[in-house]
């Protein structure tokens, strides 16, 4: 059976982006959040992105209306009773994910695939609370979802080949490129990206160069679109710290210890772009 009906859980930055690309690919999307206001905010972001596509001549007004028409609000996980796949993009907290996946296992049809957009939590551990671990998989989209081509697809220990194949096909349908990885701390993307960001923070902490110099070197010298400190602000410093802690604990290797400066910024509430201040000022 091909995938036609999708539920996306979480209408935040990642969830709304995932809902947008699914609806643009012709899929019916239920965008679920606990609060109506969160859904409204998510839809406002999607509408803004689609309007930009219309302005740029990449989409007609009618197509925009059709895409929006394929997205409906959901405030109850039970609405997943008729979906083919759920993509969970809620908060990065194992207890919350366990509770969501337990409920999904009860309310979704037997054939439904349960995917998570987690950036670092083990897929195998999330799958373990369901009676269908072979149908649980990681679909790790990159931020900003409508722009970034990659979806890192993570196989849990029990994920079946058939489920992997379906998710791979769906990713191509979303005009994204699937890349297969196994379930190890940080997968591949964050195992490599986060230590680079962490090292940039150590470099700043040690006074080797200014933040601007560090970012310029990586932008102009390595052709990265954003410097590591600017990127850390974009991702959120709390998220960066959380992922470093997952790597540190998961591998038990001191090379993944988070920079004390990163911890200090998080404690100060300087979480990056979203709070108006991180390594840079956004107010
Ligand atoms: N939502 C939708 N579209 C967006 C967007 C957003 N949040 N941000 C930018 N865009 C669009 C712009 O509208 C613009 O589109 P047009 O073609 O219509 O002009 C296009 O992207 C380019 O944007 P800009 O010209 O404003 O700026 P830019 O060329 O510097 O690109 C960027 C912005 C795409 C974000 C680029 O800076 C970039 O690629 N940065 C690195 C992003 C990255 O590394 N992401 C991965 C983060 S890690 C992650 O997500 C995983 C994790 O688990 C932590």
Short mmCIF file of C-alpha atoms and ligand atoms in Angstrom, two decimals:
data_model
loop_
_atom_site.label_atom_id
_atom_site.label_comp_id
_atom_site.label_asym_id
_atom_site.label_seq_id
_atom_site.Cartn_x
_atom_site.Cartn_y
_atom_site.Cartn_z
CA UNK A 1 0.00 0.00 0.00
CA UNK A 2 1.46 3.39 -0.91
CA UNK A 3 1.61 6.23 1.59
CA UNK A 4 -1.17 8.81 1.16
CA UNK A 5 -2.25 9.84 4.65
CA UNK A 6 0.23 11.28 7.11
CA UNK A 7 0.12 12.62 10.64
CA UNK A 8 2.90 14.99 11.70
CA UNK A 9 3.17 15.44 15.47
CA UNK A 10 4.42 18.84 16.61
CA UNK A 11 3.64 22.07 14.74
CA UNK A 12 6.93 23.76 15.65
CA UNK A 13 9.72 24.69 13.27
CA UNK A 14 10.51 21.10 12.22
CA UNK A 15 6.96 19.71 12.31
CA UNK A 16 5.46 22.55 10.27
CA UNK A 17 8.25 22.21 7.70
CA UNK A 18 7.64 18.46 7.42
CA UNK A 19 3.88 19.02 7.07
CA UNK A 20 4.53 21.59 4.34
CA UNK A 21 6.76 19.33 2.22
CA UNK A 22 4.35 16.38 2.64
CA UNK A 23 1.37 18.49 1.51
CA UNK A 24 3.38 19.92 -1.39
CA UNK A 25 4.05 16.34 -2.49
CA UNK A 26 0.29 15.69 -2.67
CA UNK A 27 -0.11 13.82 0.63
CA UNK A 28 -2.96 14.43 3.05
CA UNK A 29 -1.56 15.73 6.32
CA UNK A 30 -2.99 15.92 9.82
CA UNK A 31 -0.82 18.37 11.71
CA UNK A 32 -1.09 17.48 15.38
CA UNK A 33 -0.17 19.59 18.37
CA UNK A 34 -1.38 19.81 21.94
CA UNK A 35 -2.47 23.43 21.54
CA UNK A 36 -4.54 25.16 18.86
CA UNK A 37 -2.24 28.21 19.11
CA UNK A 38 0.76 26.05 18.21
CA UNK A 39 -1.10 24.70 15.18
CA UNK A 40 -2.11 28.24 14.13
CA UNK A 41 1.51 29.39 14.40
CA UNK A 42 2.67 26.40 12.34
CA UNK A 43 0.10 27.07 9.62
CA UNK A 44 1.07 30.76 9.56
CA UNK A 45 4.70 29.76 8.88
CA UNK A 46 3.64 27.34 6.13
CA UNK A 47 1.40 30.00 4.54
CA UNK A 48 4.27 32.50 4.59
CA UNK A 49 6.64 30.00 2.93
CA UNK A 50 4.06 29.11 0.25
CA UNK A 51 3.29 32.78 -0.43
CA UNK A 52 7.00 33.33 -1.04
CA UNK A 53 6.90 30.48 -3.57
CA UNK A 54 3.96 32.18 -5.32
CA UNK A 55 5.78 35.55 -5.35
CA UNK A 56 8.84 33.87 -6.84
CA UNK A 57 6.72 32.22 -9.55
CA UNK A 58 7.47 28.69 -8.31
CA UNK A 59 3.82 28.00 -7.50
CA UNK A 60 0.42 29.40 -8.50
CA UNK A 61 -2.10 30.84 -6.04
CA UNK A 62 -4.37 27.86 -6.81
CA UNK A 63 -1.58 25.40 -6.01
CA UNK A 64 -0.93 27.21 -2.74
CA UNK A 65 -4.63 26.92 -1.83
CA UNK A 66 -4.58 23.21 -2.74
CA UNK A 67 -1.49 22.56 -0.58
CA UNK A 68 -3.06 24.34 2.40
CA UNK A 69 -6.29 22.41 1.77
CA UNK A 70 -4.42 19.14 2.27
CA UNK A 71 -3.39 20.11 5.82
CA UNK A 72 -5.90 19.72 8.63
CA UNK A 73 -5.60 20.44 12.33
CA UNK A 74 -5.47 17.71 14.94
CA UNK A 75 -5.41 18.13 18.69
CA UNK A 76 -5.85 14.44 19.51
CA UNK A 77 -3.49 11.55 18.69
CA UNK A 78 -6.58 9.37 18.11
CA UNK A 79 -6.98 11.24 14.79
CA UNK A 80 -4.17 8.95 13.57
CA UNK A 81 -6.72 6.12 13.25
CA UNK A 82 -6.57 6.19 9.42
CA UNK A 83 -3.01 7.21 8.58
CA UNK A 84 -0.32 5.26 6.71
CA UNK A 85 2.57 6.94 8.52
CA UNK A 86 3.13 9.18 11.52
CA UNK A 87 6.17 11.45 11.63
CA UNK A 88 6.75 12.57 15.20
CA UNK A 89 8.54 15.90 15.69
CA UNK A 90 7.68 16.65 19.31
CA UNK A 91 10.16 17.64 22.03
CA UNK A 92 13.43 15.73 22.47
CA UNK A 93 12.51 13.88 25.64
CA UNK A 94 12.48 10.09 25.84
CA UNK A 95 9.63 9.89 28.39
CA UNK A 96 7.40 12.05 26.15
CA UNK A 97 8.35 10.07 23.03
CA UNK A 98 7.61 6.79 24.86
CA UNK A 99 4.17 8.04 25.84
CA UNK A 100 3.42 9.23 22.27
CA UNK A 101 4.62 5.99 20.64
CA UNK A 102 2.67 3.82 23.11
CA UNK A 103 -0.51 5.72 22.22
CA UNK A 104 0.26 5.63 18.48
CA UNK A 105 0.77 1.87 18.67
CA UNK A 106 -2.77 1.59 20.07
CA UNK A 107 -4.58 4.04 17.81
CA UNK A 108 -2.97 3.70 14.36
CA UNK A 109 -3.88 1.01 11.81
CA UNK A 110 -1.72 -2.14 11.93
CA UNK A 111 0.06 -1.28 8.68
CA UNK A 112 1.03 2.24 9.79
CA UNK A 113 4.72 3.16 9.97
CA UNK A 114 5.79 5.12 13.06
CA UNK A 115 8.65 7.49 12.24
CA UNK A 116 10.46 9.95 14.48
CA UNK A 117 12.34 13.10 13.51
CA UNK A 118 14.53 12.84 16.62
CA UNK A 119 17.98 14.35 16.12
CA UNK A 120 19.73 12.11 18.63
CA UNK A 121 17.50 9.81 20.71
CA UNK A 122 17.91 6.08 19.99
CA UNK A 123 15.29 4.76 17.54
CA UNK A 124 15.60 1.27 19.03
CA UNK A 125 14.67 2.56 22.50
CA UNK A 126 11.65 4.46 21.13
CA UNK A 127 10.56 1.35 19.16
CA UNK A 128 10.83 -0.87 22.23
CA UNK A 129 7.62 0.50 23.80
CA UNK A 130 5.56 -0.52 20.74
CA UNK A 131 4.38 -3.93 19.57
CA UNK A 132 5.66 -3.13 16.07
CA UNK A 133 9.36 -2.27 16.41
CA UNK A 134 9.92 -3.46 12.82
CA UNK A 135 7.69 -0.55 11.70
CA UNK A 136 9.51 2.14 13.70
CA UNK A 137 12.17 4.21 11.94
CA UNK A 138 14.02 7.53 12.14
CA UNK A 139 13.33 10.22 9.54
CA UNK A 140 15.72 13.02 10.45
CA UNK A 141 14.93 16.15 8.45
CA UNK A 142 17.28 19.14 8.48
CA UNK A 143 16.41 22.72 9.38
CA UNK A 144 15.00 24.63 7.46
CA UNK A 145 13.03 21.63 6.19
CA UNK A 146 11.60 23.22 2.99
CA UNK A 147 15.13 24.14 1.86
CA UNK A 148 17.41 21.29 2.94
CA UNK A 149 17.67 18.27 0.65
CA UNK A 150 18.74 15.59 3.11
CA UNK A 151 16.64 13.18 5.13
CA UNK A 152 18.83 10.93 7.27
CA UNK A 153 16.94 7.66 7.56
CA UNK A 154 17.83 5.68 10.65
CA UNK A 155 17.16 2.00 10.96
CA UNK A 156 16.47 0.79 14.48
CA UNK A 157 17.72 -2.68 15.41
CA UNK A 158 14.39 -4.22 14.40
CA UNK A 159 13.37 -1.98 11.44
CA UNK A 160 12.33 -4.19 8.50
CA UNK A 161 13.69 -3.84 4.97
CA UNK A 162 10.13 -3.35 3.70
CA UNK A 163 9.54 -0.37 6.01
CA UNK A 164 12.92 1.12 5.14
CA UNK A 165 12.09 0.86 1.42
CA UNK A 166 8.69 2.56 1.85
CA UNK A 167 10.20 5.43 3.81
CA UNK A 168 12.97 5.78 1.24
CA UNK A 169 10.36 5.99 -1.55
CA UNK A 170 8.31 8.52 0.40
CA UNK A 171 11.41 10.69 0.93
CA UNK A 172 12.04 10.77 -2.81
CA UNK A 173 8.38 11.68 -3.32
CA UNK A 174 8.99 14.67 -1.00
CA UNK A 175 11.80 15.75 -3.41
CA UNK A 176 14.39 14.99 -0.74
CA UNK A 177 17.41 12.71 -0.81
CA UNK A 178 17.34 9.76 1.60
CA UNK A 179 20.60 8.56 3.15
CA UNK A 180 20.62 5.35 5.18
CA UNK A 181 22.36 5.09 8.55
CA UNK A 182 22.24 2.80 11.57
CA UNK A 183 21.09 3.61 15.07
CA UNK A 184 24.18 4.85 16.94
CA UNK A 185 24.50 7.97 19.14
CA UNK A 186 24.06 11.13 17.05
CA UNK A 187 23.54 8.95 13.95
CA UNK A 188 25.93 10.40 11.33
CA UNK A 189 24.80 14.03 10.95
CA UNK A 190 25.07 15.11 14.56
CA UNK A 191 27.99 12.82 15.42
CA UNK A 192 30.04 14.88 12.99
CA UNK A 193 28.34 18.30 13.08
CA UNK A 194 28.07 18.75 16.87
CA UNK A 195 31.72 18.00 17.74
CA UNK A 196 32.67 20.59 15.08
CA UNK A 197 30.37 23.17 16.68
CA UNK A 198 31.63 22.21 20.16
CA UNK A 199 35.24 22.60 19.01
CA UNK A 200 34.42 26.04 17.61
CA UNK A 201 33.06 26.98 21.06
CA UNK A 202 36.23 25.67 22.75
CA UNK A 203 38.25 27.73 20.26
CA UNK A 204 36.27 30.84 21.24
CA UNK A 205 36.54 29.98 24.95
CA UNK A 206 40.34 29.68 24.68
CA UNK A 207 40.58 33.11 23.03
CA UNK A 208 42.18 31.75 19.88
CA UNK A 209 40.02 34.06 17.74
CA UNK A 210 36.88 36.17 17.85
CA UNK A 211 33.50 34.63 17.04
CA UNK A 212 33.43 36.51 13.73
CA UNK A 213 36.90 35.23 12.82
CA UNK A 214 35.98 31.62 13.64
CA UNK A 215 32.83 31.85 11.52
CA UNK A 216 34.61 33.64 8.64
CA UNK A 217 37.30 30.94 8.53
CA UNK A 218 34.75 28.15 8.22
CA UNK A 219 32.55 30.07 5.76
CA UNK A 220 35.26 31.32 3.42
CA UNK A 221 37.82 28.58 3.98
CA UNK A 222 35.54 25.57 3.91
CA UNK A 223 32.60 26.95 1.94
CA UNK A 224 30.11 26.31 4.75
CA UNK A 225 26.94 28.42 4.29
CA UNK A 226 27.05 29.44 7.96
CA UNK A 227 29.94 29.54 10.41
CA UNK A 228 29.72 27.03 13.31
CA UNK A 229 28.81 29.64 15.93
CA UNK A 230 26.14 31.22 13.74
CA UNK A 231 24.84 27.72 13.00
CA UNK A 232 24.80 26.87 16.73
CA UNK A 233 22.64 29.97 17.34
CA UNK A 234 20.37 28.88 14.46
CA UNK A 235 19.96 25.33 15.81
CA UNK A 236 19.60 26.46 19.45
CA UNK A 237 22.37 26.20 22.04
CA UNK A 238 20.20 24.05 24.32
CA UNK A 239 19.78 21.54 21.48
CA UNK A 240 23.54 21.58 20.78
CA UNK A 241 24.29 20.93 24.46
CA UNK A 242 21.68 18.18 24.65
CA UNK A 243 23.13 16.37 21.63
CA UNK A 244 26.70 16.68 22.98
CA UNK A 245 25.47 15.11 26.22
CA UNK A 246 23.86 12.24 24.28
CA UNK A 247 27.19 11.67 22.45
CA UNK A 248 29.23 11.95 25.66
CA UNK A 249 27.04 9.50 27.52
CA UNK A 250 26.45 7.20 24.54
CA UNK A 251 30.14 6.71 23.71
CA UNK A 252 31.61 7.31 27.19
CA UNK A 253 34.45 9.14 25.47
CA UNK A 254 35.81 12.46 26.80
CA UNK A 255 36.29 13.75 23.26
CA UNK A 256 32.56 14.51 23.29
CA UNK A 257 32.58 16.57 26.53
CA UNK A 258 30.52 19.73 26.03
CA UNK A 259 32.40 23.02 26.21
CA UNK A 260 31.93 24.80 29.59
CA UNK A 261 31.18 28.00 27.64
CA UNK A 262 28.29 26.24 25.89
CA UNK A 263 26.94 25.15 29.28
CA UNK A 264 27.30 28.68 30.63
CA UNK A 265 25.37 30.22 27.72
CA UNK A 266 22.57 27.70 28.13
CA UNK A 267 22.41 28.39 31.88
CA UNK A 268 22.23 32.12 31.10
CA UNK A 269 19.24 31.49 28.83
CA UNK A 270 21.26 32.61 25.80
CA UNK A 271 19.92 29.90 23.54
CA UNK A 272 20.58 31.55 20.18
CA UNK A 273 18.28 33.07 17.61
CA UNK A 274 15.09 31.90 19.33
CA UNK A 275 15.82 33.86 22.53
CA UNK A 276 17.34 36.87 20.75
CA UNK A 277 20.83 36.19 22.06
CA UNK A 278 23.42 33.46 21.71
CA UNK A 279 26.93 33.97 20.40
CA UNK A 280 25.39 36.85 18.44
CA UNK A 281 22.72 39.40 19.30
CA UNK A 282 19.43 39.21 17.37
CA UNK A 283 17.39 41.93 19.08
N1 LIG B 1 12.07 28.34 5.96
C1 LIG B 1 11.81 28.29 4.64
N2 LIG B 1 12.64 28.81 3.71
C2 LIG B 1 13.77 29.41 4.15
C3 LIG B 1 14.10 29.49 5.51
C4 LIG B 1 13.19 28.93 6.45
N3 LIG B 1 13.42 28.95 7.76
N4 LIG B 1 15.29 30.14 5.63
C5 LIG B 1 15.69 30.45 4.39
N5 LIG B 1 14.78 30.00 3.51
C6 LIG B 1 14.84 30.14 2.05
C7 LIG B 1 14.78 31.58 1.68
O1 LIG B 1 13.44 32.02 1.58
C8 LIG B 1 15.48 31.58 0.34
O2 LIG B 1 14.60 31.12 -0.65
P1 LIG B 1 14.43 31.85 -2.05
O3 LIG B 1 14.96 30.86 -3.01
O4 LIG B 1 12.96 32.04 -2.14
O5 LIG B 1 15.18 33.13 -2.04
C9 LIG B 1 16.54 30.48 0.49
O6 LIG B 1 16.11 29.67 1.59
C10 LIG B 1 17.90 31.05 0.77
O7 LIG B 1 17.78 31.90 1.91
P2 LIG B 1 18.54 33.27 2.08
O8 LIG B 1 18.87 33.83 0.74
O9 LIG B 1 17.76 34.10 3.03
O10 LIG B 1 19.84 32.90 2.89
P3 LIG B 1 20.96 31.87 2.58
O11 LIG B 1 21.29 31.76 1.13
O12 LIG B 1 22.04 32.21 3.52
O13 LIG B 1 20.36 30.46 3.03
C11 LIG B 1 20.12 28.82 4.68
C12 LIG B 1 19.82 30.26 4.29
C13 LIG B 1 19.47 27.85 3.68
C14 LIG B 1 19.54 28.60 6.06
C15 LIG B 1 21.69 28.62 4.65
O14 LIG B 1 22.29 29.62 5.42
C16 LIG B 1 22.13 27.28 5.14
O15 LIG B 1 22.09 26.29 4.43
N6 LIG B 1 22.57 27.22 6.44
C17 LIG B 1 22.99 25.97 7.05
C18 LIG B 1 21.77 25.22 7.47
C19 LIG B 1 22.12 23.92 8.13
O16 LIG B 1 23.28 23.54 8.28
N7 LIG B 1 21.09 23.19 8.53
C20 LIG B 1 21.24 21.97 9.26
C21 LIG B 1 21.18 22.30 10.70
S1 LIG B 1 21.43 20.87 11.66
C22 LIG B 1 19.94 20.13 11.69
O17 LIG B 1 18.94 20.59 11.26
C23 LIG B 1 19.95 18.80 12.33
C24 LIG B 1 19.93 18.72 13.79
O18 LIG B 1 19.52 17.69 14.26
C25 LIG B 1 20.43 19.77 14.69
#
